[in-house]
PDB file of C-alpha atoms in Angstrom:
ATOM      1  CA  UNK X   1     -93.219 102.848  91.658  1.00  0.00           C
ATOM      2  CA  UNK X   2     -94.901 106.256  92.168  1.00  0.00           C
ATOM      3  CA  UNK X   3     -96.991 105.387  94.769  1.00  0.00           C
ATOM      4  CA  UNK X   4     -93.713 103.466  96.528  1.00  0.00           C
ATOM      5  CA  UNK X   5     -91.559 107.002  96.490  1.00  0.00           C
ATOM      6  CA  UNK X   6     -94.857 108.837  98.071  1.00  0.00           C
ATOM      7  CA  UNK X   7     -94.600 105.978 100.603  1.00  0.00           C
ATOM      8  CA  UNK X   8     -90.975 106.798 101.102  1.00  0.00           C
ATOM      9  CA  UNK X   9     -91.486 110.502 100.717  1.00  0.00           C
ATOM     10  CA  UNK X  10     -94.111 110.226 103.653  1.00  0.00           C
ATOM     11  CA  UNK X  11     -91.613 108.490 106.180  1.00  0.00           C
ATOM     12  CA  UNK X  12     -89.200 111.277 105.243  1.00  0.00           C
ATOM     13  CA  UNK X  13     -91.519 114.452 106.002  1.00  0.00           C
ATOM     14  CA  UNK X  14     -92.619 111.641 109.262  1.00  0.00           C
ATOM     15  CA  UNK X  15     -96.159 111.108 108.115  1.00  0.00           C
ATOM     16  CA  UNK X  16     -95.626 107.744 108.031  1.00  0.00           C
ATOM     17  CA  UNK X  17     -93.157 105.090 110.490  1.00  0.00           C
ATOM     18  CA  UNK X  18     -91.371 101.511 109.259  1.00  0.00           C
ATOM     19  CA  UNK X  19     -94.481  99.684 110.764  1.00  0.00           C
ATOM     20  CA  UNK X  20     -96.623 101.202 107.845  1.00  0.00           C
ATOM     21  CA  UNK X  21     -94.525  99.257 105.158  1.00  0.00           C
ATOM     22  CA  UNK X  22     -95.304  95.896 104.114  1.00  0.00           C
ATOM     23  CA  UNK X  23     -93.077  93.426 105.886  1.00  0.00           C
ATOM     24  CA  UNK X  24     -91.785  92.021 102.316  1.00  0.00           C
ATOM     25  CA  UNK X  25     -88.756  90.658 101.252  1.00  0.00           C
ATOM     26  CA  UNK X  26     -89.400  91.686  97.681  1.00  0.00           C
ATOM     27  CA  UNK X  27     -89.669  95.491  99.302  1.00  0.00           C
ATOM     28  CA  UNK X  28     -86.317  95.513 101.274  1.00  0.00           C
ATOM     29  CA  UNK X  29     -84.729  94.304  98.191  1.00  0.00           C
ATOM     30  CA  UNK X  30     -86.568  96.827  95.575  1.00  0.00           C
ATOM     31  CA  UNK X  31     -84.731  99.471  98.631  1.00  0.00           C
ATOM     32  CA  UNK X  32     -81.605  98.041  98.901  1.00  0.00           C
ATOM     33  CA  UNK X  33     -81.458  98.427  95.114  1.00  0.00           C
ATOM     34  CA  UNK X  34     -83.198 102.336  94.945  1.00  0.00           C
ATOM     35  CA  UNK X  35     -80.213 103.112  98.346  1.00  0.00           C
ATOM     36  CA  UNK X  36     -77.459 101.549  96.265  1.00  0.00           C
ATOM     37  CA  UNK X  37     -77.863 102.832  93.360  1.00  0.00           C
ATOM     38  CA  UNK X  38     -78.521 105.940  94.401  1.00  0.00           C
ATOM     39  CA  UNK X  39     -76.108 106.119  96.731  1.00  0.00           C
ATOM     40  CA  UNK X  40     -73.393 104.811  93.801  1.00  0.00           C
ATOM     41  CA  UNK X  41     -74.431 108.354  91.763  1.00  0.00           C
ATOM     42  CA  UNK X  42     -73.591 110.693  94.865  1.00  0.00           C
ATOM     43  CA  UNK X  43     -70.381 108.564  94.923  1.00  0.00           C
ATOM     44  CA  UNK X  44     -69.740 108.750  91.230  1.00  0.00           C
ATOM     45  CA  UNK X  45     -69.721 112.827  91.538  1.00  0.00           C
ATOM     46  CA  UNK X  46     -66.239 112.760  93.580  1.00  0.00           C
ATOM     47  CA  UNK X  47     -64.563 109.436  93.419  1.00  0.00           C
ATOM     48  CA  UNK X  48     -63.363 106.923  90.672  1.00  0.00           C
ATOM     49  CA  UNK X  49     -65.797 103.754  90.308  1.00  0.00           C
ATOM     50  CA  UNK X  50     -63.759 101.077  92.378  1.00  0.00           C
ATOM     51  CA  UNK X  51     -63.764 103.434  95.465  1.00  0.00           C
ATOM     52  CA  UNK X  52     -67.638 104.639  95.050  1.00  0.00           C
ATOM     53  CA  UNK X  53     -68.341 101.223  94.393  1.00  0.00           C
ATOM     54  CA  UNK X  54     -66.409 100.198  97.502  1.00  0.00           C
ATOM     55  CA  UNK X  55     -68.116 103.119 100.045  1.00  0.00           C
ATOM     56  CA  UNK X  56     -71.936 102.001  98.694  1.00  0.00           C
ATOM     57  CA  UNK X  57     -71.295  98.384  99.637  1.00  0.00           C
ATOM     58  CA  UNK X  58     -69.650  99.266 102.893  1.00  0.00           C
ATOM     59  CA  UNK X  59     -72.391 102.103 103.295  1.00  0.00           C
ATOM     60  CA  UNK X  60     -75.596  99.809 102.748  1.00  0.00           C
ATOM     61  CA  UNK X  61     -74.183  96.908 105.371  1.00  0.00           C
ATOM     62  CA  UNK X  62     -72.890  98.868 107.536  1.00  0.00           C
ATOM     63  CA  UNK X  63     -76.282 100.240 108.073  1.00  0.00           C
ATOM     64  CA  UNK X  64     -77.961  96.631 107.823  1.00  0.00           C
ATOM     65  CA  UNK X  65     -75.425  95.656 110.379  1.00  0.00           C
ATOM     66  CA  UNK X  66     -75.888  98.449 112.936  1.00  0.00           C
ATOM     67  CA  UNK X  67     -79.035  97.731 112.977  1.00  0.00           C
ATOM     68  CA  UNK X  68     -79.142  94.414 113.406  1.00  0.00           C
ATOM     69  CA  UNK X  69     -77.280  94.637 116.529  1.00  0.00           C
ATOM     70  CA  UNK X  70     -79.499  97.535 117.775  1.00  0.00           C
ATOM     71  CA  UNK X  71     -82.697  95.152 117.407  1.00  0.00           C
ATOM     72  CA  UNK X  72     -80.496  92.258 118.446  1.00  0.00           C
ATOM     73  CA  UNK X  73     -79.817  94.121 121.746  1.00  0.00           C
ATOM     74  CA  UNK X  74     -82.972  94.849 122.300  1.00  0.00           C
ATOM     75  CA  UNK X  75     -84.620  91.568 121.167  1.00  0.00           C
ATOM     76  CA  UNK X  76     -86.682  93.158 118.776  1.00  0.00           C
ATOM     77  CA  UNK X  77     -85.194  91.304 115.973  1.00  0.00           C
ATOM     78  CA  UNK X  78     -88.418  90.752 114.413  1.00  0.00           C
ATOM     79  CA  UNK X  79     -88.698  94.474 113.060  1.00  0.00           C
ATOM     80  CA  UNK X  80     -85.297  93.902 111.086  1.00  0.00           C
ATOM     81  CA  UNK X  81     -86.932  93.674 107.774  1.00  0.00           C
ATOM     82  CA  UNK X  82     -89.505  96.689 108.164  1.00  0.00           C
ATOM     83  CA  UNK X  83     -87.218  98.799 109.483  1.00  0.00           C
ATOM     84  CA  UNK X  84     -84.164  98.749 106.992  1.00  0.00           C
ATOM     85  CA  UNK X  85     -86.648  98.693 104.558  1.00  0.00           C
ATOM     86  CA  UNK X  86     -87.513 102.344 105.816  1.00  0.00           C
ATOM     87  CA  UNK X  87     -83.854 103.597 105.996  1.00  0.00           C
ATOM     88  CA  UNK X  88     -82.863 102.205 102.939  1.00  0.00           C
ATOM     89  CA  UNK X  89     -86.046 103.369 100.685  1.00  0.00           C
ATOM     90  CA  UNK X  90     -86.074 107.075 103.458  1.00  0.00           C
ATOM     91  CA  UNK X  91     -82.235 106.799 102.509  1.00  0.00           C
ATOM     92  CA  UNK X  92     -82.565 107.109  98.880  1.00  0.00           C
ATOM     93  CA  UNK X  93     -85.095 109.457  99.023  1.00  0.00           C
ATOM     94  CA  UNK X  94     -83.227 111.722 101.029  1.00  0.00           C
ATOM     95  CA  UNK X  95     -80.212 111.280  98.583  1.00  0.00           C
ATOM     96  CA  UNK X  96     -82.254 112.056  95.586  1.00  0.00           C
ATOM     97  CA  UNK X  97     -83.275 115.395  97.450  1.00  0.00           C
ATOM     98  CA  UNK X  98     -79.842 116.162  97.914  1.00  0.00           C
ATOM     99  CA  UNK X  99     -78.414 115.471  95.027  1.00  0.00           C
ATOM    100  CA  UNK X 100     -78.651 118.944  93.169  1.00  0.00           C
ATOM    101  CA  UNK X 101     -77.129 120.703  96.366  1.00  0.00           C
ATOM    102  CA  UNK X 102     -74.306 117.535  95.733  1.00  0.00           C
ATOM    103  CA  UNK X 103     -73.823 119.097  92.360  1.00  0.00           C
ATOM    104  CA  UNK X 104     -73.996 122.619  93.155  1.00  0.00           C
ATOM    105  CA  UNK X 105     -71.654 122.883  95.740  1.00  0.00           C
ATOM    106  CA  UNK X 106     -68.497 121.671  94.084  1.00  0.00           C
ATOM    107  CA  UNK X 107     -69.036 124.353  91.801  1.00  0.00           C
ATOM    108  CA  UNK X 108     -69.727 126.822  94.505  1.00  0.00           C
ATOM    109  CA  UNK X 109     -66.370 125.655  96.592  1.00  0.00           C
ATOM    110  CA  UNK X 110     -64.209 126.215  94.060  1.00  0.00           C
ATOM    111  CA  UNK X 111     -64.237 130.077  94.196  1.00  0.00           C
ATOM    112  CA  UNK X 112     -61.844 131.783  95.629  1.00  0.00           C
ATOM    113  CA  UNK X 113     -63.966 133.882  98.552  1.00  0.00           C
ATOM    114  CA  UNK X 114     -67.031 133.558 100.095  1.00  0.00           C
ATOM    115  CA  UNK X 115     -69.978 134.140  97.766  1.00  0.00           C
ATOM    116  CA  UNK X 116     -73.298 133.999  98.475  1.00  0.00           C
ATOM    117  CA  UNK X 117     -74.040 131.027  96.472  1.00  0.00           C
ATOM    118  CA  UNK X 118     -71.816 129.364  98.724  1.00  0.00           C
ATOM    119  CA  UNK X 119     -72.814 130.152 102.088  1.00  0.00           C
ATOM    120  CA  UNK X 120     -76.607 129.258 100.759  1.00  0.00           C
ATOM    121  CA  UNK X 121     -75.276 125.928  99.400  1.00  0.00           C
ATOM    122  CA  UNK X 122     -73.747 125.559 102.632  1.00  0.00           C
ATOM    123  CA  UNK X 123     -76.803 126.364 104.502  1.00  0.00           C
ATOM    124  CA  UNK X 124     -78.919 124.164 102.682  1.00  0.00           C
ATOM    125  CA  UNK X 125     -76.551 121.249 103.300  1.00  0.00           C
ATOM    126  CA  UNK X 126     -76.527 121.567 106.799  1.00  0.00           C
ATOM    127  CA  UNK X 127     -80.381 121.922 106.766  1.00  0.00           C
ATOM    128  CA  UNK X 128     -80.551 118.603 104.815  1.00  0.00           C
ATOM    129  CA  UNK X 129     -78.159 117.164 106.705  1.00  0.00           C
ATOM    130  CA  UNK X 130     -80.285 117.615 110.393  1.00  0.00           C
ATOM    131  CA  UNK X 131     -83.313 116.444 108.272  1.00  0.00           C
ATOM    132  CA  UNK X 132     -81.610 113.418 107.488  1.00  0.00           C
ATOM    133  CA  UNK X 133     -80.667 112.407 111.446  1.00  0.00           C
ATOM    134  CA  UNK X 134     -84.413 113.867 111.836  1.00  0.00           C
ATOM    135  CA  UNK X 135     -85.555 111.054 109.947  1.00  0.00           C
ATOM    136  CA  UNK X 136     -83.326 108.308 111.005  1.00  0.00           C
ATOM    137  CA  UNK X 137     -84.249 109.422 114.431  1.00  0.00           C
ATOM    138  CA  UNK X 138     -88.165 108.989 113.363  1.00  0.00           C
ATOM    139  CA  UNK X 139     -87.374 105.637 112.472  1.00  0.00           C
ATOM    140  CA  UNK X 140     -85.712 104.106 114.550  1.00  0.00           C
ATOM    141  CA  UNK X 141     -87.854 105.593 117.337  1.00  0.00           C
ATOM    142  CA  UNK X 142     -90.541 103.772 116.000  1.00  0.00           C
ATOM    143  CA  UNK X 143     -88.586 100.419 115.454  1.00  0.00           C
ATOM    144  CA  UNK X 144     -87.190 100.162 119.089  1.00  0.00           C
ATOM    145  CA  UNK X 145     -90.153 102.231 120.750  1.00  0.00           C
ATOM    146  CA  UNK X 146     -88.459 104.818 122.096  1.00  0.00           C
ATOM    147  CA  UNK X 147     -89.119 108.861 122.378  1.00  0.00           C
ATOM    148  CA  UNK X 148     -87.203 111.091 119.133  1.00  0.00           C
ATOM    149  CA  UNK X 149     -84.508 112.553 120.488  1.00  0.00           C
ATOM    150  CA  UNK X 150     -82.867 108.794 122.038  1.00  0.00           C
ATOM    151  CA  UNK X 151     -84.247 108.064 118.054  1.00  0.00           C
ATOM    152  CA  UNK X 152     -81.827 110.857 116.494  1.00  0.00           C
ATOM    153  CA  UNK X 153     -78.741 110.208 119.412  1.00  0.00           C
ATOM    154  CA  UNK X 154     -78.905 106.518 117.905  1.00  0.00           C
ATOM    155  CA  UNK X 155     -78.933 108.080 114.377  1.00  0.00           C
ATOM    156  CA  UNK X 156     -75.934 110.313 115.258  1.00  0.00           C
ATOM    157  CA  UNK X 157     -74.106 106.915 116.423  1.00  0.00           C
ATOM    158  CA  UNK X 158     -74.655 105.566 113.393  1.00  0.00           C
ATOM    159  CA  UNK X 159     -73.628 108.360 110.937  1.00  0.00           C
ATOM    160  CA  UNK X 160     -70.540 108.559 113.486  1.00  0.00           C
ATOM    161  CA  UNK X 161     -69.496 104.806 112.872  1.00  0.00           C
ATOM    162  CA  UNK X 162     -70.340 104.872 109.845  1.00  0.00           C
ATOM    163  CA  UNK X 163     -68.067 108.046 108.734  1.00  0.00           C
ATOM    164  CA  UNK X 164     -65.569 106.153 111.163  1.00  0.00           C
ATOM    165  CA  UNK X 165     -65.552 103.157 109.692  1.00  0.00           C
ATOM    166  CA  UNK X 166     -65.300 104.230 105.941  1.00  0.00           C
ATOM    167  CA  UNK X 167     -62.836 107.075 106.421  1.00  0.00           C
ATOM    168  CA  UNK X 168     -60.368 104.537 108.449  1.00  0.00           C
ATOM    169  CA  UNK X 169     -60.526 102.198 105.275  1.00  0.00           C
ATOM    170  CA  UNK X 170     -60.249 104.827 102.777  1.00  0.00           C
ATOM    171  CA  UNK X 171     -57.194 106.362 104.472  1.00  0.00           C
ATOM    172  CA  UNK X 172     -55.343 102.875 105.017  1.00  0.00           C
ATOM    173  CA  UNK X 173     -56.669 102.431 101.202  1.00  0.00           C
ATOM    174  CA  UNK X 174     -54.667 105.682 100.214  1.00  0.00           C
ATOM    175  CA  UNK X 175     -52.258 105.443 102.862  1.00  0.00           C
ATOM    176  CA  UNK X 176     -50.837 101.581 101.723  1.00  0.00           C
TER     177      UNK X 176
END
């Protein structure tokens, strides 16, 4: 399992690209399972189960969707497996890394005036944040063979859709 993260930890800090994974079923599904769960934890911190629950399922196939019809478009169809492989195991990886700023900044937020814990919580959100698109960029660069910055545009799509996509259902959720 150790050895998997470091694998993982490698794509994030872009040592490594999706082609350097196994193409394995068992793998995808050990990620799916690592971006899920994780993913259910950051969700836990602000919302009841049912609605966490809800945003991790939409979450994980909305990205296995997206990027289906990216390698569908480009006929490339046969990197499907290594590549959400990557974004799901880079995913959780890059949630577990941001999961104490998660935690600190509620606390931080609540005051009243700007402190300085909460312009460096800030900070080091947005940092994490441009890492993230930095490493969804650096994989799907490799999985459609194209340069990093058309790699990080086609991350920014997603994370666009995808905040799109969940916010429209959560509103019409809380709205109905």
């Amino acid at each position: 399992m150790i050895t998997l993260f470091k694998r993982f930890l490698d794509i994030c800090l872009l040592r490594m690209a999706p082609q350097d994974l196994p193409a394995s079923s068992f793998l995808l599904g050990l990620s799916l399972l690592m971006y899920a769960a994780v993913s259910l934890m950051m969700g836990l911190q602000s919302l009841a189960p049912a609605p966490a629950i809800s945003l991790t399922v939409v979450d994980t196939g909305l990205l296995a969707g997206l990027l289906w019809v990216l390698l569908w478009i480009r006929d490339m169809l046969s990197r499907f497996q290594q590549a959400l492989t990557a974004l799901y195991g880079a995913g959780a990886v890059m949630q577990l890394i941001a999961t104490p700023l998660v935690l600190w900044q509620p606390a931080v937020v609540e005051a009243e005036q700007m402190t300085p814990g909460m312009v460096l919580a800030s900070v080091l959100l947005w940092l994490w944040l441009l890492w993230n698109l930095v490493v969804i960029g650096h994989i799907l660069r490799h999985t459609v063979s194209t340069i990093l910055p058309v790699g990080i545009m086609l991350g920014l799509l997603y994370v666009f859709v995808s905040f799109s996509v969940t916010r429209s259902i959560f509103f019409s959720t809380a709205a109905g």
